[in-house]
Structure formats: C-alpha cells, structure tokens
Coordinates of C-alpha atoms and ligand atoms in Angstrom, one line a residue:
M7 CA 249.1 211.1 -13.9
C8 CA 246.7 210.4 -11.0
G9 CA 243.0 210.7 -11.6
I10 CA 240.9 213.1 -9.6
F11 CA 237.1 213.0 -9.2
G12 CA 234.6 215.1 -7.2
Y13 CA 230.9 215.5 -7.0
V14 CA 228.6 217.9 -5.2
G15 CA 224.8 218.3 -5.8
K16 CA 221.3 217.0 -5.3
R17 CA 222.2 213.4 -5.7
T18 CA 222.6 211.3 -2.5
D19 CA 224.7 208.5 -4.2
A20 CA 227.9 210.5 -4.5
G21 CA 230.0 207.6 -3.2
T22 CA 228.8 205.3 -6.0
I23 CA 229.2 208.1 -8.6
A24 CA 232.8 208.7 -7.4
I25 CA 233.8 205.0 -7.6
E26 CA 232.3 204.7 -11.0
G27 CA 234.0 207.9 -12.1
L28 CA 237.3 206.7 -10.7
K29 CA 237.1 203.5 -12.7
N30 CA 237.0 205.6 -15.8
L31 CA 240.1 207.4 -14.7
E32 CA 242.1 204.4 -13.7
Y33 CA 244.3 204.6 -16.8
R34 CA 245.8 207.7 -15.2
G35 CA 247.4 205.8 -12.4
Y36 CA 246.6 202.6 -10.5
D37 CA 249.1 202.3 -7.6
S38 CA 246.4 203.0 -5.0
W39 CA 242.9 204.6 -4.8
G40 CA 240.8 206.4 -2.2
I41 CA 237.5 208.2 -1.6
A42 CA 236.1 210.6 1.0
C43 CA 232.4 211.3 1.1
T44 CA 230.0 213.0 3.4
A45 CA 226.3 213.7 3.9
G46 CA 226.9 216.4 6.4
K47 CA 229.4 216.6 9.2
E48 CA 230.8 213.1 9.2
L49 CA 233.5 212.3 6.7
T50 CA 233.8 208.6 5.6
V51 CA 237.3 207.7 4.1
S52 CA 238.3 204.5 2.3
K53 CA 241.6 203.9 0.7
D54 CA 243.7 201.0 -0.4
I55 CA 246.7 200.0 -2.5
G56 CA 246.3 198.3 -6.0
P57 CA 243.9 199.0 -8.8
I58 CA 240.3 200.0 -8.2
G59 CA 238.9 197.9 -11.0
G60 CA 237.5 195.1 -8.8
I61 CA 235.9 197.4 -6.2
R62 CA 232.1 197.2 -6.1
S63 CA 230.5 200.7 -6.4
E64 CA 227.6 199.4 -4.3
D65 CA 229.9 199.2 -1.3
F66 CA 229.9 203.0 -1.3
S67 CA 226.1 203.4 -1.5
A68 CA 225.6 205.1 1.9
P69 CA 223.7 208.3 1.3
C70 CA 226.0 211.2 0.6
S71 CA 226.0 214.3 -1.7
L72 CA 229.6 215.4 -1.6
A73 CA 232.6 213.2 -2.5
V74 CA 236.2 213.4 -3.7
A75 CA 238.1 210.4 -5.0
H76 CA 241.6 209.6 -6.4
T77 CA 243.5 207.0 -8.2
R78 CA 247.3 207.4 -7.7
W79 CA 250.5 207.3 -9.7
A80 CA 253.0 207.5 -6.9
T81 CA 255.6 210.3 -6.9
H82 CA 256.5 211.2 -3.3
G83 CA 256.1 208.3 -0.9
G84 CA 255.9 204.6 -1.7
V85 CA 252.8 202.6 -2.7
T86 CA 251.2 202.2 0.7
Q87 CA 247.7 202.7 2.1
R88 CA 248.9 205.6 4.2
N89 CA 250.2 207.4 1.2
A90 CA 247.0 206.9 -0.8
H91 CA 244.8 210.0 -1.2
P92 CA 242.6 211.6 0.1
H93 CA 244.7 213.2 2.8
L94 CA 243.0 215.0 5.7
S95 CA 243.5 218.2 7.7
E96 CA 244.4 217.9 11.4
D97 CA 240.7 218.3 12.5
G98 CA 239.5 215.8 9.8
S99 CA 237.1 218.3 8.2
I100 CA 239.1 218.8 4.9
A101 CA 239.9 216.1 2.5
V102 CA 242.3 216.7 -0.5
V103 CA 243.1 214.8 -3.6
H104 CA 246.1 215.9 -5.7
N105 CA 247.8 215.4 -9.1
G106 CA 251.3 216.8 -9.6
I107 CA 254.0 217.9 -7.2
V108 CA 254.2 220.4 -4.4
E109 CA 257.9 221.0 -4.8
N110 CA 258.4 223.0 -1.5
Y111 CA 256.5 220.5 0.6
L112 CA 259.4 219.8 3.0
E113 CA 259.6 223.5 4.0
L114 CA 255.8 223.8 4.4
R115 CA 255.7 220.5 6.4
R116 CA 258.3 221.8 8.8
D117 CA 256.4 225.1 9.3
L118 CA 253.1 223.2 9.9
K119 CA 254.7 220.8 12.3
E120 CA 255.9 223.8 14.4
K121 CA 252.3 224.9 14.6
G122 CA 251.3 221.5 16.0
H123 CA 250.2 219.6 12.8
T124 CA 250.9 215.9 12.7
F125 CA 251.5 214.0 9.4
Q126 CA 250.4 210.4 8.6
S127 CA 252.1 209.9 5.2
E128 CA 255.3 210.6 3.3
T129 CA 253.5 212.5 0.5
D130 CA 254.0 216.0 -0.6
T131 CA 250.1 216.2 -0.8
E132 CA 249.5 216.0 2.9
V133 CA 250.7 219.6 3.5
I134 CA 247.7 220.8 1.4
P135 CA 244.8 220.1 3.7
H136 CA 246.9 221.2 6.7
L137 CA 247.8 224.5 5.1
I138 CA 244.2 225.0 4.0
E139 CA 243.1 224.4 7.6
E140 CA 245.5 227.1 8.9
E141 CA 244.3 229.6 6.2
L142 CA 240.7 228.8 7.1
K143 CA 241.3 229.7 10.7
K144 CA 242.5 233.1 9.5
C145 CA 239.8 234.0 6.9
G146 CA 236.8 231.8 7.7
D147 CA 236.0 231.2 4.1
F148 CA 236.8 227.8 2.6
A149 CA 237.3 228.9 -1.1
E150 CA 239.5 231.8 0.0
A151 CA 241.5 229.5 2.3
V152 CA 242.2 227.2 -0.6
R153 CA 243.3 230.2 -2.7
N154 CA 245.5 231.5 0.0
A155 CA 247.1 228.1 0.5
C156 CA 247.8 227.8 -3.2
L157 CA 249.8 230.9 -3.1
H158 CA 252.3 229.0 -1.0
F159 CA 252.8 226.1 -3.4
D160 CA 255.6 225.8 -5.9
G161 CA 255.2 223.3 -8.8
R162 CA 252.6 222.1 -11.2
Y163 CA 249.5 220.6 -9.8
A164 CA 245.7 220.1 -9.8
I165 CA 244.0 219.9 -6.4
L166 CA 240.5 219.1 -5.3
A167 CA 239.5 219.8 -1.7
L168 CA 236.2 219.1 0.2
H169 CA 235.1 220.7 3.4
T170 CA 232.5 219.2 5.6
G171 CA 231.7 222.5 7.4
S172 CA 230.8 224.4 4.3
N173 CA 229.7 221.5 2.1
M174 CA 231.8 222.7 -0.7
L175 CA 234.3 221.5 -3.3
V176 CA 237.1 223.8 -4.3
A177 CA 239.6 222.9 -7.1
A178 CA 242.7 224.6 -8.4
R179 CA 245.1 224.0 -11.3
T180 CA 248.5 225.2 -12.3
G181 CA 249.6 222.6 -14.8
S182 CA 247.5 219.4 -14.5
P183 CA 244.1 219.2 -16.1
L184 CA 240.7 219.8 -14.4
I185 CA 237.3 219.9 -16.0
V186 CA 233.9 220.8 -14.5
G187 CA 230.8 218.8 -15.7
V188 CA 227.5 220.6 -15.3
E189 CA 224.5 218.3 -14.7
K190 CA 221.1 219.6 -15.6
T191 CA 217.7 218.0 -16.0
D192 CA 215.3 219.9 -18.3
G193 CA 217.5 222.9 -17.8
V194 CA 217.4 222.7 -14.0
L195 CA 220.8 222.4 -12.3
N196 CA 221.4 219.1 -10.4
G197 CA 225.0 219.5 -9.4
Y198 CA 228.7 219.6 -10.5
F199 CA 231.4 217.2 -11.2
I200 CA 235.1 218.0 -11.2
A201 CA 237.5 215.6 -12.8
S202 CA 240.9 215.2 -14.5
D203 CA 239.2 214.0 -17.7
I204 CA 235.7 214.2 -19.2
P205 CA 234.9 210.4 -19.6
A206 CA 234.9 210.2 -15.8
F207 CA 231.5 212.0 -15.7
M208 CA 230.4 211.7 -19.3
K209 CA 227.7 209.2 -18.3
H210 CA 226.0 212.0 -16.4
T211 CA 226.6 215.1 -18.4
R212 CA 228.1 216.4 -21.7
I213 CA 228.1 220.0 -20.6
V214 CA 231.6 221.1 -19.5
Q215 CA 233.5 224.1 -18.3
Y216 CA 237.4 224.1 -18.6
L217 CA 239.7 225.4 -16.0
D218 CA 242.8 227.1 -17.4
D219 CA 246.2 227.2 -15.6
G220 CA 246.2 229.5 -12.7
E221 CA 242.5 229.2 -12.1
M222 CA 240.3 227.8 -9.3
V223 CA 236.6 226.9 -8.9
A224 CA 234.4 226.7 -5.9
T225 CA 231.0 225.1 -5.8
D226 CA 228.4 223.9 -3.3
G227 CA 226.3 222.2 -6.0
K228 CA 224.0 225.2 -6.3
M229 CA 226.4 228.0 -7.3
I230 CA 229.8 227.9 -9.0
R231 CA 232.5 230.5 -9.0
F232 CA 235.7 230.5 -11.1
Q233 CA 238.6 232.8 -10.0
D234 CA 242.1 233.6 -10.8
I235 CA 244.3 232.0 -8.1
K236 CA 246.7 234.9 -7.8
T237 CA 244.4 237.9 -7.9
G238 CA 241.1 236.3 -6.8
E239 CA 239.4 238.1 -9.7
V240 CA 236.2 236.3 -10.8
R241 CA 236.2 234.7 -14.2
E242 CA 233.3 234.0 -16.5
K243 CA 233.2 230.5 -18.1
R244 CA 231.3 229.3 -21.1
E245 CA 229.4 226.0 -20.9
I246 CA 230.6 223.9 -23.8
S247 CA 228.7 220.7 -25.1
I248 CA 231.0 217.9 -26.0
T249 CA 230.2 215.8 -29.0
Y250 CA 232.0 212.4 -28.8
H251 CA 230.3 209.3 -27.6
I252 CA 230.8 207.2 -24.4
E253 CA 230.6 203.9 -26.4
Q254 CA 234.1 204.7 -27.7
S255 CA 235.5 204.4 -24.1
Q256 CA 234.1 201.0 -23.3
K257 CA 235.9 197.6 -23.6
G258 CA 232.9 195.8 -25.1
D259 CA 233.6 192.1 -25.6
F260 CA 237.4 192.5 -25.5
E261 CA 239.4 191.3 -22.5
H262 CA 241.6 194.4 -22.6
F263 CA 241.4 197.9 -23.9
M264 CA 244.7 197.5 -25.7
L265 CA 243.3 194.8 -28.0
K266 CA 240.1 196.7 -28.4
E267 CA 242.0 199.8 -29.5
I268 CA 244.3 197.8 -31.9
M269 CA 241.1 196.5 -33.5
D270 CA 239.6 200.0 -33.6
Q271 CA 242.2 200.7 -36.2
K272 CA 240.0 199.0 -38.7
E273 CA 238.1 202.3 -38.9
S274 CA 240.0 204.9 -36.9
V275 CA 242.6 205.5 -39.6
T276 CA 239.8 206.4 -42.0
R277 CA 238.5 209.0 -39.5
A278 CA 242.0 210.4 -39.1
V279 CA 242.4 210.7 -42.9
N280 CA 239.0 212.4 -43.5
Q281 CA 240.3 215.9 -42.7
D282 CA 239.1 219.0 -44.3
E283 CA 241.3 219.4 -47.5
G284 CA 241.3 223.2 -47.2
E285 CA 242.7 222.9 -43.7
I286 CA 245.4 220.4 -44.7
R287 CA 246.4 222.7 -47.5
T288 CA 246.6 225.8 -45.2
I289 CA 248.8 223.8 -42.8
A290 CA 251.0 222.5 -45.6
E291 CA 251.5 226.1 -46.8
A292 CA 252.3 227.2 -43.2
I293 CA 255.1 224.6 -42.9
L294 CA 256.5 225.5 -46.3
R295 CA 256.5 229.2 -45.4
A296 CA 257.9 228.8 -41.9
K297 CA 261.5 229.8 -41.1
G298 CA 262.2 226.5 -39.3
T299 CA 259.7 223.9 -38.5
F300 CA 260.2 221.7 -35.3
L301 CA 258.3 218.6 -34.5
V302 CA 258.0 217.5 -30.9
G303 CA 256.3 214.8 -28.9
C304 CA 257.0 212.2 -26.3
G305 CA 257.2 208.4 -26.4
T306 CA 255.1 207.0 -29.1
A307 CA 254.0 210.4 -30.3
A308 CA 257.7 211.3 -30.7
K309 CA 258.1 208.3 -33.0
A310 CA 255.3 209.7 -35.2
C311 CA 257.3 212.9 -35.3
M312 CA 260.4 211.1 -36.3
A313 CA 258.5 209.2 -39.1
A314 CA 257.2 212.6 -40.3
E315 CA 260.7 213.8 -40.8
Y316 CA 261.0 211.0 -43.3
F317 CA 257.6 211.7 -44.8
F318 CA 258.3 215.4 -45.2
S319 CA 261.7 214.7 -46.7
V320 CA 260.8 211.8 -49.1
V321 CA 257.3 212.9 -50.2
A322 CA 257.7 216.7 -50.0
E323 CA 261.5 217.2 -50.2
H324 CA 261.2 219.6 -47.3
H325 CA 263.5 219.5 -44.2
V326 CA 262.0 219.8 -40.7
N327 CA 263.6 219.3 -37.3
F328 CA 262.6 216.7 -34.7
A329 CA 263.4 216.6 -31.0
P330 CA 261.8 214.7 -28.1
A331 CA 259.7 217.3 -26.3
S332 CA 261.8 216.9 -23.1
E333 CA 264.9 217.9 -25.1
F334 CA 263.4 220.8 -27.0
K335 CA 264.4 223.4 -24.4
L336 CA 268.1 223.1 -25.7
F337 CA 267.0 224.1 -29.2
H338 CA 265.1 227.3 -28.4
H339 CA 268.0 229.5 -29.9
F340 CA 266.8 228.5 -33.3
L341 CA 263.2 229.6 -32.9
K342 CA 262.1 232.9 -34.5
P343 CA 258.7 234.6 -34.6
E344 CA 258.4 233.1 -38.2
S345 CA 259.1 229.5 -36.9
L346 CA 256.5 226.8 -36.5
L347 CA 256.4 224.2 -33.7
I348 CA 254.3 221.1 -34.5
V349 CA 253.4 219.2 -31.3
V350 CA 252.0 215.8 -31.4
S351 CA 250.1 214.3 -28.4
Q352 CA 247.4 211.8 -27.9
S353 CA 246.2 213.1 -24.5
G354 CA 247.0 216.8 -25.1
E355 CA 248.2 217.0 -21.5
T356 CA 251.8 215.8 -21.6
A357 CA 253.9 218.2 -19.4
D358 CA 257.0 218.1 -21.6
V359 CA 255.0 219.0 -24.7
L360 CA 253.3 221.9 -22.9
E361 CA 256.6 223.2 -21.9
A362 CA 257.9 223.1 -25.4
M363 CA 254.8 225.0 -26.5
R364 CA 255.4 227.7 -23.9
I365 CA 259.1 228.0 -25.0
A366 CA 257.9 228.5 -28.6
R367 CA 255.3 231.0 -27.6
D368 CA 257.8 233.0 -25.6
K369 CA 259.8 233.3 -28.8
G370 CA 256.7 234.5 -30.7
S371 CA 256.5 231.3 -32.9
K372 CA 253.2 229.7 -33.8
V373 CA 252.1 226.3 -32.6
L374 CA 250.2 223.6 -34.5
A375 CA 248.9 220.8 -32.3
I376 CA 248.0 217.4 -33.7
V377 CA 246.0 215.9 -30.8
N378 CA 243.3 213.3 -30.1
V379 CA 241.6 214.8 -27.0
E380 CA 239.5 217.7 -27.9
G381 CA 239.5 220.4 -25.2
S382 CA 242.8 219.2 -23.8
T383 CA 245.2 221.9 -22.6
I384 CA 247.4 221.5 -25.7
D385 CA 244.3 221.8 -27.9
R386 CA 243.2 225.0 -26.1
E387 CA 246.7 226.5 -25.9
A388 CA 247.8 225.9 -29.5
D389 CA 247.3 228.5 -32.3
Y390 CA 245.8 225.8 -34.5
T391 CA 244.7 222.2 -33.8
L392 CA 244.2 219.3 -36.0
L393 CA 242.2 216.5 -34.3
I394 CA 243.1 212.9 -35.3
N395 CA 239.6 211.7 -34.4
V396 CA 240.5 208.2 -33.4
G397 CA 238.2 208.1 -30.3
Q398 CA 239.2 207.7 -26.7
E399 CA 242.4 205.7 -26.2
R400 CA 242.4 204.2 -22.7
A401 CA 245.1 201.6 -22.7
V402 CA 248.4 202.9 -21.5
A403 CA 250.1 201.5 -24.7
S404 CA 249.3 203.9 -27.5
T405 CA 248.1 202.1 -30.7
K406 CA 245.3 203.7 -32.6
A407 CA 246.5 207.2 -31.7
L408 CA 249.9 206.4 -33.4
T409 CA 248.4 205.3 -36.7
G410 CA 246.1 208.3 -36.6
Q411 CA 249.0 210.6 -36.1
L412 CA 251.1 208.9 -38.9
A413 CA 248.1 209.2 -41.3
V414 CA 247.6 212.9 -40.6
L415 CA 251.3 213.7 -40.9
L416 CA 251.7 211.8 -44.1
L417 CA 248.5 213.6 -45.5
I418 CA 250.2 216.9 -44.7
A419 CA 253.4 215.7 -46.4
Y420 CA 251.5 214.9 -49.6
A421 CA 249.8 218.3 -49.4
M422 CA 253.2 219.9 -49.1
G423 CA 254.3 218.1 -52.3
E424 CA 251.0 219.4 -54.0
R425 CA 249.8 215.7 -54.2
L426 CA 247.0 215.9 -51.6
K427 CA 244.5 213.9 -53.7
E428 CA 247.1 211.1 -54.3
G429 CA 248.0 211.0 -50.6
R430 CA 244.4 210.8 -49.5
T431 CA 243.7 208.0 -51.9
L432 CA 246.8 206.1 -50.7
L433 CA 245.8 206.6 -47.1
L434 CA 242.2 205.5 -47.6
E435 CA 243.4 202.4 -49.4
T436 CA 245.8 201.7 -46.5
A437 CA 242.9 202.2 -44.0
S438 CA 240.8 199.7 -45.8
T439 CA 243.9 197.3 -45.9
I440 CA 244.0 197.5 -42.1
N441 CA 240.4 196.4 -42.0
D442 CA 241.2 193.3 -44.1
M443 CA 244.5 192.6 -42.4
L444 CA 243.2 192.5 -38.8
N445 CA 241.3 189.3 -39.5
P446 CA 241.1 186.4 -36.9
R447 CA 243.8 184.3 -38.9
F448 CA 246.3 187.2 -38.8
V449 CA 245.7 187.8 -35.1
E450 CA 246.0 184.1 -34.3
R451 CA 249.3 183.8 -36.2
L452 CA 250.7 186.5 -34.1
E453 CA 249.4 184.8 -30.9
V454 CA 251.3 181.6 -32.0
L455 CA 254.4 183.6 -32.7
A456 CA 254.2 185.2 -29.2
A457 CA 253.8 181.8 -27.6
K458 CA 257.0 180.7 -29.5
I459 CA 259.2 183.7 -28.4
H460 CA 257.6 184.9 -25.1
K461 CA 260.3 183.3 -22.9
N462 CA 263.2 185.2 -24.6
E463 CA 264.3 188.1 -22.4
N464 CA 265.9 190.1 -25.3
L465 CA 264.4 191.0 -28.6
F466 CA 265.7 193.5 -31.3
I467 CA 263.9 195.3 -34.1
I468 CA 265.5 196.9 -37.1
G469 CA 264.2 199.2 -39.8
K470 CA 265.4 201.8 -42.2
S471 CA 263.8 205.1 -43.4
W472 CA 260.3 205.5 -41.8
N473 CA 260.6 201.9 -40.6
Y474 CA 263.4 203.0 -38.3
P475 CA 261.2 205.1 -36.0
M476 CA 258.7 202.2 -36.3
A477 CA 261.5 199.8 -35.0
M478 CA 261.9 202.2 -32.1
E479 CA 258.2 202.3 -31.5
S480 CA 258.0 198.5 -31.7
A481 CA 260.5 198.4 -28.9
I482 CA 258.4 200.8 -26.7
K483 CA 255.3 198.7 -27.3
I484 CA 257.0 195.4 -26.4
Q485 CA 258.9 196.8 -23.4
E486 CA 256.0 198.6 -21.8
V487 CA 253.4 195.8 -21.8
S488 CA 255.4 192.6 -21.7
Y489 CA 258.6 193.7 -19.9
V490 CA 260.7 191.9 -22.5
H491 CA 264.0 193.9 -23.0
A492 CA 263.3 195.1 -26.6
E493 CA 265.4 197.6 -28.5
G494 CA 264.9 199.2 -31.9
F495 CA 267.7 200.3 -34.2
A496 CA 268.4 201.7 -37.6
G497 CA 269.5 198.6 -39.5
G498 CA 272.7 200.3 -40.6
E499 CA 273.8 201.0 -37.0
L500 CA 273.9 197.4 -35.9
K501 CA 277.5 196.8 -37.0
H502 CA 278.5 199.9 -34.9
G503 CA 277.8 198.2 -31.6
P504 CA 274.4 196.5 -31.0
I505 CA 275.3 193.5 -33.0
A506 CA 277.5 192.3 -30.1
L507 CA 274.2 191.5 -28.2
I508 CA 273.1 188.9 -30.8
E509 CA 273.3 185.3 -29.7
E510 CA 272.1 182.0 -31.1
G511 CA 268.3 182.2 -31.3
T512 CA 267.9 185.9 -30.3
P513 CA 264.6 187.0 -31.9
C514 CA 265.1 189.9 -34.3
I515 CA 262.2 191.6 -36.2
V516 CA 263.1 193.1 -39.5
L517 CA 260.6 195.8 -40.8
T518 CA 260.6 196.0 -44.6
G519 CA 258.8 197.7 -47.4
N520 CA 259.0 197.7 -51.2
D521 CA 261.2 200.8 -51.2
E522 CA 264.7 201.9 -51.8
A523 CA 265.7 200.8 -48.3
L524 CA 264.9 197.2 -49.0
Q525 CA 268.2 195.8 -50.1
D526 CA 270.1 197.6 -47.3
I527 CA 267.8 196.2 -44.6
L528 CA 267.9 192.7 -46.0
S529 CA 271.8 193.0 -45.8
N530 CA 271.4 194.0 -42.2
A531 CA 269.1 191.0 -41.6
Q532 CA 271.9 188.8 -43.2
E533 CA 274.4 190.2 -40.6
L534 CA 272.1 189.2 -37.8
K535 CA 271.4 185.8 -39.3
A536 CA 275.1 185.1 -39.6
R537 CA 275.3 185.6 -35.7
G538 CA 272.5 183.1 -35.1
A539 CA 269.5 185.5 -34.8
F540 CA 266.0 184.1 -35.4
I541 CA 264.7 186.5 -38.0
I542 CA 261.1 187.5 -38.1
G543 CA 260.4 189.5 -41.3
V544 CA 257.5 192.0 -41.5
G545 CA 256.5 193.4 -44.9
P546 CA 255.0 192.7 -48.2
T547 CA 257.5 190.1 -49.6
K548 CA 258.8 186.8 -48.2
F549 CA 262.6 186.3 -48.4
D550 CA 264.5 183.1 -47.7
I551 CA 266.4 184.7 -44.9
F552 CA 263.2 185.0 -42.8
D553 CA 262.6 182.2 -40.2
E554 CA 259.1 183.6 -39.8
W555 CA 257.3 186.0 -42.1
I556 CA 254.4 188.3 -41.1
K557 CA 252.8 189.3 -44.3
V558 CA 251.8 192.9 -44.5
P559 CA 250.4 194.3 -47.8
D560 CA 252.5 196.8 -49.8
A561 CA 251.4 200.4 -48.9
G562 CA 254.2 202.4 -50.5
S563 CA 255.0 205.5 -48.5
A564 CA 252.3 204.5 -45.9
Q565 CA 254.1 201.2 -45.1
A566 CA 255.0 202.4 -41.6
I567 CA 251.3 202.6 -40.7
L568 CA 250.8 198.9 -41.7
N569 CA 254.1 197.5 -40.4
I570 CA 253.5 198.7 -36.8
I571 CA 250.1 196.9 -36.5
P572 CA 251.4 193.3 -36.3
I573 CA 253.9 194.5 -33.7
Q574 CA 251.1 196.0 -31.6
V575 CA 249.3 192.6 -31.7
L576 CA 252.6 190.7 -30.9
A577 CA 253.3 193.0 -28.0
Y578 CA 249.8 192.4 -26.7
F579 CA 250.1 188.6 -26.8
L580 CA 253.7 188.7 -25.4
A581 CA 252.2 190.4 -22.4
V582 CA 249.3 188.0 -22.0
K583 CA 251.6 185.0 -22.4
R584 CA 253.9 186.3 -19.8
G585 CA 250.9 186.8 -17.4
K586 CA 250.9 190.6 -17.5
N587 CA 248.0 192.9 -17.7
P588 CA 248.6 194.9 -20.9
D589 CA 246.2 197.7 -19.8
M590 CA 248.1 198.4 -16.5
P591 CA 251.8 198.2 -17.2
R592 CA 253.9 198.6 -14.0
N593 CA 255.3 202.1 -13.2
L594 CA 253.4 203.8 -16.0
A595 CA 250.3 206.0 -16.5
K596 CA 248.5 207.0 -19.6
S597 CA 248.9 210.7 -19.3
V598 CA 252.2 212.0 -18.2
T599 CA 251.5 215.4 -16.5
V600 CA 254.7 215.7 -14.5
K601 CA 258.1 216.6 -15.9
Ligands
M6R20 O1 249.5 211.7 -24.7 P1 250.8 211.8 -25.4 O2 250.7 211.3 -26.8 O3 251.4 213.1 -25.3 O4 251.7 210.8 -24.6 C1 253.1 210.6 -24.9 C2 253.7 209.4 -24.4 O5 253.6 209.5 -22.9 C3 253.0 208.1 -24.8 O6 253.0 208.0 -26.3 C4 253.7 206.9 -24.2 O7 254.9 206.7 -24.8 C5 252.8 205.6 -24.6 N1 252.4 205.0 -23.4 C6 253.5 204.5 -25.3 O8 252.7 203.5 -25.7

C-alpha cells in the first residue's frame, strides 16, 4: 500500500524518472500522488489528488538529480492535496514519503508542536520530517538524524527522506518493502534508485539490493551505506541480478491490465505447472511428514488455500487446516516445531501473512511460501519458496496469480498421492484448454451476458467441493471491480439463510463439474430457480435448469481452475459496463502491507 520512489545520481532528469517510476507503482495506491525534486538547494514540490496515470512526465523535466515521489493509499487523513506526500520539515529542506503507519504520531506531533513546529496535514507521516529536522539539529548528520528519528516511531513502515543540504536520500524499513536499484554503465556507477517494488526502476537497472526489516540505507549517488536501525551497525549487501522481463508488466494492446492478465492465463498456468518434479516431491513428503499443516493467505490467495484443502483431501486423502492469515494468530496453540505453515501470496508482502509466518517461526515451525514475486519479503523470510512464475500481476484484481496458485497446490496434492505424473499431465492439458477456451467468441459471450445483468445490484454464486471456494472467489472478483453486491456460498448452505435474499430475476451463478458434487449442486440450483432466480450455469454440461450456460470443458479435479476464468471475464465486463475502471477499484490497493 502506497508506492515509494526515489533517485539520486548523475542523471539530471530525476523528475521525469520519478514520475515514470511512480506510474509503475500506481497499483499500490492511487488516492493521490506527489513528487519533490532538487538540483541543489531549491526543493520543487508538486502534489495532487487522483491517479497519476494522466500526468505527463515531460512536465517534470527541469534539471534535477535528486527526487522522491509517492502514490498514496490513504490511512490517516482524507484524500486531499494537503495530505498527499511528500511532507516537508519546518525549514523545507527535508521531504519525506512514507508507506505504513506511525502509530504514536499524535504524541510525537504534540511534542513537536511544543517545540514550535507547525503542521499542514492530518497525516501521521508529517511528524517524520519534523522529527528528522530536530535530530539533525542535534547531530548534524542526515543519515544519523533519520536513524535517531526512527528510534521514536512505533508501527510498521517504510520511509524515504531527501535532504537538500546534504544531497542525500535515506530510507528505512520496519515492515513495508524497500528495494535499492544500482545503475551502472560498463561497470561504472551512475546512481541509485530506491522503491517499493522492482518494476518501478526495472527500465534502468536489473541490479538490486534488498533492505530487510530493521535496516536503513543512505546514499548520495556515489556511495551507499546499509545499517541496522537500532544499533547503527553497518551491514554488507550483495548485489543481485534479477531475471524476469519488463514486457511482462506492460499493458500492450489491452485497455486494462485486468483483461491482459486474464488473457495471460493462456500460457501462465503452463509456467506454474512446470515445476521441478524433485522439488514438488520433497514438498509433498514434508507435508505428509508434518505434525499439522496449516494453509494461510488473504483474499484471493486465501481462496486458493481453501481449494487446496479439498485437493489434499480428495486427491491425497490428507487433512490440512486452513485459516485466513488475519485469523491465524488464534490457532498458534496447535503449532509445534514439527508443524508446517504453507503461506500463499501473490505479492509476497501481505502484512497479515508475514505476521502468520512470524508466529509460526516463534514456535519453531517451518514455513513453505508459494509466491509470485521473487525477492519479496515472504520469499526471503520463508524456509522454502515455490515460485508460481506467472509474471508480474498489476491489476488489483488477482486473476493469473490465482490459477497459478491453484495449479501448484493441485500438483502438490497429486505428488502427495504418489500420482505426480498423472497430475502434471492433467494440469498441462488444463493449461492448454485455457488457451482454447479464451477465444474471442467465448469472451464476447461473457460481454453480452454482462450487458444483460449489469444493472442488477445483487448477484449470488454457489458451488460445492472445490467449486465452493471458487464461488467465494467469484464474489470477491465481482465485488471489487464492479461494486455489484455479490456473495458466494456453499450450495448446501442456501436453505439455512441466504435463500431469503432470492427474488424474481436475481442472477445466480452455479459452478458445476462432472464430479460427485454434481447432483447436489443441481438440486441447490432447483431451489434457487423455484424462488425465481435467473440461473447461469458454468461447467462442462448443459442442464435444462440453466437460463444461460457458460460452457467450460471437463477438467476433472482441475475444474476449479477452468471454472473461475469465465467469472473473471464476466467481472471485468460488469465493471466496464457499469463505467468503472477495473484496474483501480475504489478503496483498494494491490499489495496490502498494513494490518
Ligand atoms: O499479494 P497477496 O496474494 O498476498 O494478496 C492477498 C489479497 O490482498 C489479494 O488476493 C486480494 O484479495 C485481491 N485484490 C483480490 O483480487
């Protein structure tokens, strides 16, 4: 949440670089944006509410070699220009951008006011530059002043501060991600980038250095120094070359990233399935050996975990426990050193998932991470990581990450049942079915269906077995991008309450498969139909009860992977028909780094 970007170095177009970098971080928050840049003593600050997308980077082309920039997902203080970052010190020489929360900001603000500081915004962030300014008066060294200020902050944060006097950037993290990009030409250093995410500076460099929690970094573009925030001890950092490609993070000919990423599934599932067989077997054995396996994730990733409960039960006859990561704290009593925590996360930065990992580690349990973003905090903190390899996912609505997660989890289930080859074959066939299925006629059919139902304010989705978590996931997808009130239920639960919501014409999506749950879910569909529901069947077989049928080929135990795809497309078109931008759903951000 919130995107941070900074540059210091030989280049004199730091303003343009910062705006371009920020555009690549916009998925992290788009309530407001801001930039501060300088070529020496003068600091130029621009900020505004709304997304940065339309801003011309050329408008920031005045020569400067030091800049910080920010795109905001509001926590403290409304979405106003005043509350937009960067925030400045009293003397205007220090500019700060911030991701996270300074929990004790009210107390710090009161103390600073007593010392004569004035505040322009309602944010927690604004105390940071003022406190750094106070510390700078005492020690005279900017990096040390930032470090001393950090010792006063409670909470999880990433901050990036610029000082015109010393021409330096200093960054610190205690929970939210920060990565340094090292730019060199023919081995000669040009400068440094500091950002929340690698794609922000990937156009300029593929050499990175990661900050760990509790660390800070100071640079003037020529030297760089990493330190422990608490002790000040200097830390050595390796330079790491990243391997993935920038083309993966561009929209190409698509109007929205969401549709582009849905279409990416034509080949991303194959990449997810192509895991090293030895590694998959080792993981399967670890799960079978563990005294208690817990699966946790948030949002869409949590639905992948729920589906995996069914995969492990049906395919491998092995029981595992699932909890949303934010609820996991309450189950820590059951963790032993021999237990295994499997965390699933696209971004690898979700705060609730990181907390679950830390709880498990405190109990001595091992952590397996299934993530998309290599080098993310979850990847680096886990004992073992399996990458789903689906390429960068930028749309807030998770699509290709989900199918990648489901594919990997089902593959593990097959390995646990000693049927890895069979599972791999099934999943590769499923991946190739996706390629055929996502043809223009299929997409157009869903657009027509969206046009038919987009004025309905309520929509329900039911499923059974692994289609139950997919019904819940369908609801998330539709809610977050189209703002239609959608809810997903286990089909059998309808008659215990939710059926009271059904009226004449209420659209109800029924997820089906050629499996043992089929007859039950069709009976549930009959119960809905009898109350006037408009039934949209999704699955391999057409039944008379369906008012509309979205044909999805039979995929056996991989049916969940196929069934969710038409719903992703439908959600996309519901958003578009309702005049919403599916890439920027209100109140949301891609990476949820606050609890
Ligand atoms: O990066 P993560 O997979 O850990 O993110 C978890 C959720 O925030 C995420 O899946 C969210 O629910 C999606 N926006 C839903 O489409």
